[in-house]
Each structure stands twice: as C-alpha cells, then as structure tokens.
Amino acid sequence: MEKKMKILTDKISDYQQFGTVLLAVGAFFYIGIIIPKMDKVAGYNIGMLITSILFLSASILFFGKAKKLKKLLDEWKES
C-alpha cells in the first residue's frame, strides 16, 4: 500500500507541474493576443486564441485530475 501511495503522490506532483506549465504557456499566448502587433498575418488572432484556449483547458484538466487523485490519496490515508 505504501508503494501505491508513493506512486500516487508522484503522479499528483507531476499533474500539478504539467498544469502549471500549461497555464503559463496559455497565459503567454493570451498576452500575444492582447499586445498589438502591426504586421499580423491573417488569422493570427484566431490561431493564438484557439491555442490559448487549448492550453488553458488542458491546464484545468490536469489540475482537476490532481485534485481527484489527492482526494483518493486522502481516503487511502484515512483507512
């Protein structure tokens, strides 16, 4: 059981790190939409917006998965 708890703790840490990195990258893409640029290519804003939404959505998914695993770990610790 201790080995499973260690693996679960490592997964929680990894998912939180993935979520943080994806959140940062998504924020940078969003900043790229906000900052005006004079020589934008057609579809630039749409591409940046879609990419930003995808990265932020993936970040939310990873944080949600980490939260579920943390809840499972807490249940295991109580038993």
mmCIF file with all atom_site columns, C-alpha atoms in Angstrom:
data_model
loop_
_atom_site.group_PDB
_atom_site.id
_atom_site.type_symbol
_atom_site.label_atom_id
_atom_site.label_alt_id
_atom_site.label_comp_id
_atom_site.label_asym_id
_atom_site.label_entity_id
_atom_site.label_seq_id
_atom_site.pdbx_PDB_ins_code
_atom_site.Cartn_x
_atom_site.Cartn_y
_atom_site.Cartn_z
_atom_site.occupancy
_atom_site.B_iso_or_equiv
_atom_site.pdbx_formal_charge
_atom_site.auth_seq_id
_atom_site.auth_comp_id
_atom_site.auth_asym_id
_atom_site.auth_atom_id
_atom_site.pdbx_PDB_model_num
ATOM 1  C CA . MET A 1 1  ? 0.000  0.000  0.000   1.00 0.00 ? 1  MET A CA 1
ATOM 2  C CA . GLU A 1 2  ? 2.883  2.375  0.755   1.00 0.00 ? 2  GLU A CA 1
ATOM 3  C CA . LYS A 1 3  ? 4.280  1.868  -2.731  1.00 0.00 ? 3  LYS A CA 1
ATOM 4  C CA . LYS A 1 4  ? 0.889  2.739  -4.279  1.00 0.00 ? 4  LYS A CA 1
ATOM 5  C CA . MET A 1 5  ? 0.676  5.840  -2.103  1.00 0.00 ? 5  MET A CA 1
ATOM 6  C CA . LYS A 1 6  ? 4.178  6.907  -3.194  1.00 0.00 ? 6  LYS A CA 1
ATOM 7  C CA . ILE A 1 7  ? 3.255  6.415  -6.876  1.00 0.00 ? 7  ILE A CA 1
ATOM 8  C CA . LEU A 1 8  ? 0.040  8.373  -6.357  1.00 0.00 ? 8  LEU A CA 1
ATOM 9  C CA . THR A 1 9  ? 1.923  11.201 -4.639  1.00 0.00 ? 9  THR A CA 1
ATOM 10 C CA . ASP A 1 10 ? 4.372  11.353 -7.547  1.00 0.00 ? 10 ASP A CA 1
ATOM 11 C CA . LYS A 1 11 ? 1.505  11.446 -10.060 1.00 0.00 ? 11 LYS A CA 1
ATOM 12 C CA . ILE A 1 12 ? -0.174 14.278 -8.155  1.00 0.00 ? 12 ILE A CA 1
ATOM 13 C CA . SER A 1 13 ? 3.070  16.250 -8.212  1.00 0.00 ? 13 SER A CA 1
ATOM 14 C CA . ASP A 1 14 ? 3.545  15.612 -11.945 1.00 0.00 ? 14 ASP A CA 1
ATOM 15 C CA . TYR A 1 15 ? -0.021 16.622 -12.812 1.00 0.00 ? 15 TYR A CA 1
ATOM 16 C CA . GLN A 1 16 ? 0.313  19.832 -10.806 1.00 0.00 ? 16 GLN A CA 1
ATOM 17 C CA . GLN A 1 17 ? 3.567  20.660 -12.586 1.00 0.00 ? 17 GLN A CA 1
ATOM 18 C CA . PHE A 1 18 ? 2.030  19.923 -16.004 1.00 0.00 ? 18 PHE A CA 1
ATOM 19 C CA . GLY A 1 19 ? -0.923 22.129 -15.094 1.00 0.00 ? 19 GLY A CA 1
ATOM 20 C CA . THR A 1 20 ? 1.320  24.978 -14.009 1.00 0.00 ? 20 THR A CA 1
ATOM 21 C CA . VAL A 1 21 ? 3.421  24.836 -17.172 1.00 0.00 ? 21 VAL A CA 1
ATOM 22 C CA . LEU A 1 22 ? 0.354  24.687 -19.414 1.00 0.00 ? 22 LEU A CA 1
ATOM 23 C CA . LEU A 1 23 ? -1.200 27.590 -17.516 1.00 0.00 ? 23 LEU A CA 1
ATOM 24 C CA . ALA A 1 24 ? 1.928  29.702 -18.030 1.00 0.00 ? 24 ALA A CA 1
ATOM 25 C CA . VAL A 1 25 ? 2.157  28.875 -21.756 1.00 0.00 ? 25 VAL A CA 1
ATOM 26 C CA . GLY A 1 26 ? -1.554 29.549 -22.234 1.00 0.00 ? 26 GLY A CA 1
ATOM 27 C CA . ALA A 1 27 ? -1.168 32.902 -20.486 1.00 0.00 ? 27 ALA A CA 1
ATOM 28 C CA . PHE A 1 28 ? 1.719  33.847 -22.789 1.00 0.00 ? 28 PHE A CA 1
ATOM 29 C CA . PHE A 1 29 ? -0.372 33.007 -25.845 1.00 0.00 ? 29 PHE A CA 1
ATOM 30 C CA . TYR A 1 30 ? -3.196 35.124 -24.429 1.00 0.00 ? 30 TYR A CA 1
ATOM 31 C CA . ILE A 1 31 ? -0.795 38.015 -23.862 1.00 0.00 ? 31 ILE A CA 1
ATOM 32 C CA . GLY A 1 32 ? 0.201  37.630 -27.516 1.00 0.00 ? 32 GLY A CA 1
ATOM 33 C CA . ILE A 1 33 ? -3.404 38.382 -28.456 1.00 0.00 ? 33 ILE A CA 1
ATOM 34 C CA . ILE A 1 34 ? -3.635 41.448 -26.233 1.00 0.00 ? 34 ILE A CA 1
ATOM 35 C CA . ILE A 1 35 ? -0.367 43.122 -27.245 1.00 0.00 ? 35 ILE A CA 1
ATOM 36 C CA . PRO A 1 36 ? -0.874 44.906 -30.548 1.00 0.00 ? 36 PRO A CA 1
ATOM 37 C CA . LYS A 1 37 ? 1.396  43.979 -33.424 1.00 0.00 ? 37 LYS A CA 1
ATOM 38 C CA . MET A 1 38 ? 1.363  45.933 -36.673 1.00 0.00 ? 38 MET A CA 1
ATOM 39 C CA . ASP A 1 39 ? 2.367  43.241 -39.168 1.00 0.00 ? 39 ASP A CA 1
ATOM 40 C CA . LYS A 1 40 ? -0.040 40.473 -38.145 1.00 0.00 ? 40 LYS A CA 1
ATOM 41 C CA . VAL A 1 41 ? -0.801 37.716 -40.606 1.00 0.00 ? 41 VAL A CA 1
ATOM 42 C CA . ALA A 1 42 ? -4.427 36.965 -41.414 1.00 0.00 ? 42 ALA A CA 1
ATOM 43 C CA . GLY A 1 43 ? -5.817 34.558 -38.825 1.00 0.00 ? 43 GLY A CA 1
ATOM 44 C CA . TYR A 1 44 ? -3.129 35.404 -36.280 1.00 0.00 ? 44 TYR A CA 1
ATOM 45 C CA . ASN A 1 45 ? -5.559 36.344 -33.515 1.00 0.00 ? 45 ASN A CA 1
ATOM 46 C CA . ILE A 1 46 ? -7.794 33.337 -34.158 1.00 0.00 ? 46 ILE A CA 1
ATOM 47 C CA . GLY A 1 47 ? -4.834 30.944 -34.048 1.00 0.00 ? 47 GLY A CA 1
ATOM 48 C CA . MET A 1 48 ? -3.451 32.480 -30.874 1.00 0.00 ? 48 MET A CA 1
ATOM 49 C CA . LEU A 1 49 ? -6.899 32.460 -29.246 1.00 0.00 ? 49 LEU A CA 1
ATOM 50 C CA . ILE A 1 50 ? -7.528 28.800 -30.089 1.00 0.00 ? 50 ILE A CA 1
ATOM 51 C CA . THR A 1 51 ? -4.063 27.814 -28.881 1.00 0.00 ? 51 THR A CA 1
ATOM 52 C CA . SER A 1 52 ? -4.529 29.775 -25.665 1.00 0.00 ? 52 SER A CA 1
ATOM 53 C CA . ILE A 1 53 ? -7.901 28.136 -25.010 1.00 0.00 ? 53 ILE A CA 1
ATOM 54 C CA . LEU A 1 54 ? -6.462 24.662 -25.642 1.00 0.00 ? 54 LEU A CA 1
ATOM 55 C CA . PHE A 1 55 ? -3.530 25.168 -23.287 1.00 0.00 ? 55 PHE A CA 1
ATOM 56 C CA . LEU A 1 56 ? -5.717 26.678 -20.555 1.00 0.00 ? 56 LEU A CA 1
ATOM 57 C CA . SER A 1 57 ? -8.265 23.861 -20.928 1.00 0.00 ? 57 SER A CA 1
ATOM 58 C CA . ALA A 1 58 ? -5.532 21.237 -20.670 1.00 0.00 ? 58 ALA A CA 1
ATOM 59 C CA . SER A 1 59 ? -4.255 23.023 -17.573 1.00 0.00 ? 59 SER A CA 1
ATOM 60 C CA . ILE A 1 60 ? -7.699 22.847 -15.974 1.00 0.00 ? 60 ILE A CA 1
ATOM 61 C CA . LEU A 1 61 ? -7.917 19.142 -16.802 1.00 0.00 ? 61 LEU A CA 1
ATOM 62 C CA . PHE A 1 62 ? -4.544 18.400 -15.207 1.00 0.00 ? 62 PHE A CA 1
ATOM 63 C CA . PHE A 1 63 ? -5.408 20.371 -12.070 1.00 0.00 ? 63 PHE A CA 1
ATOM 64 C CA . GLY A 1 64 ? -8.738 18.548 -11.865 1.00 0.00 ? 64 GLY A CA 1
ATOM 65 C CA . LYS A 1 65 ? -7.055 15.169 -12.222 1.00 0.00 ? 65 LYS A CA 1
ATOM 66 C CA . ALA A 1 66 ? -4.542 16.093 -9.499  1.00 0.00 ? 66 ALA A CA 1
ATOM 67 C CA . LYS A 1 67 ? -7.422 17.112 -7.235  1.00 0.00 ? 67 LYS A CA 1
ATOM 68 C CA . LYS A 1 68 ? -9.199 13.762 -7.770  1.00 0.00 ? 68 LYS A CA 1
ATOM 69 C CA . LEU A 1 69 ? -6.013 11.823 -7.059  1.00 0.00 ? 69 LEU A CA 1
ATOM 70 C CA . LYS A 1 70 ? -5.374 13.892 -3.945  1.00 0.00 ? 70 LYS A CA 1
ATOM 71 C CA . LYS A 1 71 ? -8.866 13.092 -2.707  1.00 0.00 ? 71 LYS A CA 1
ATOM 72 C CA . LEU A 1 72 ? -8.211 9.383  -3.367  1.00 0.00 ? 72 LEU A CA 1
ATOM 73 C CA . LEU A 1 73 ? -4.896 9.598  -1.508  1.00 0.00 ? 73 LEU A CA 1
ATOM 74 C CA . ASP A 1 74 ? -6.615 11.215 1.475   1.00 0.00 ? 74 ASP A CA 1
ATOM 75 C CA . GLU A 1 75 ? -9.180 8.409  1.523   1.00 0.00 ? 75 GLU A CA 1
ATOM 76 C CA . TRP A 1 76 ? -6.388 5.821  1.499   1.00 0.00 ? 76 TRP A CA 1
ATOM 77 C CA . LYS A 1 77 ? -4.594 7.577  4.349   1.00 0.00 ? 77 LYS A CA 1
ATOM 78 C CA . GLU A 1 78 ? -7.772 7.575  6.466   1.00 0.00 ? 78 GLU A CA 1
ATOM 79 C CA . SER A 1 79 ? -8.229 3.822  6.056   1.00 0.00 ? 79 SER A CA 1
#
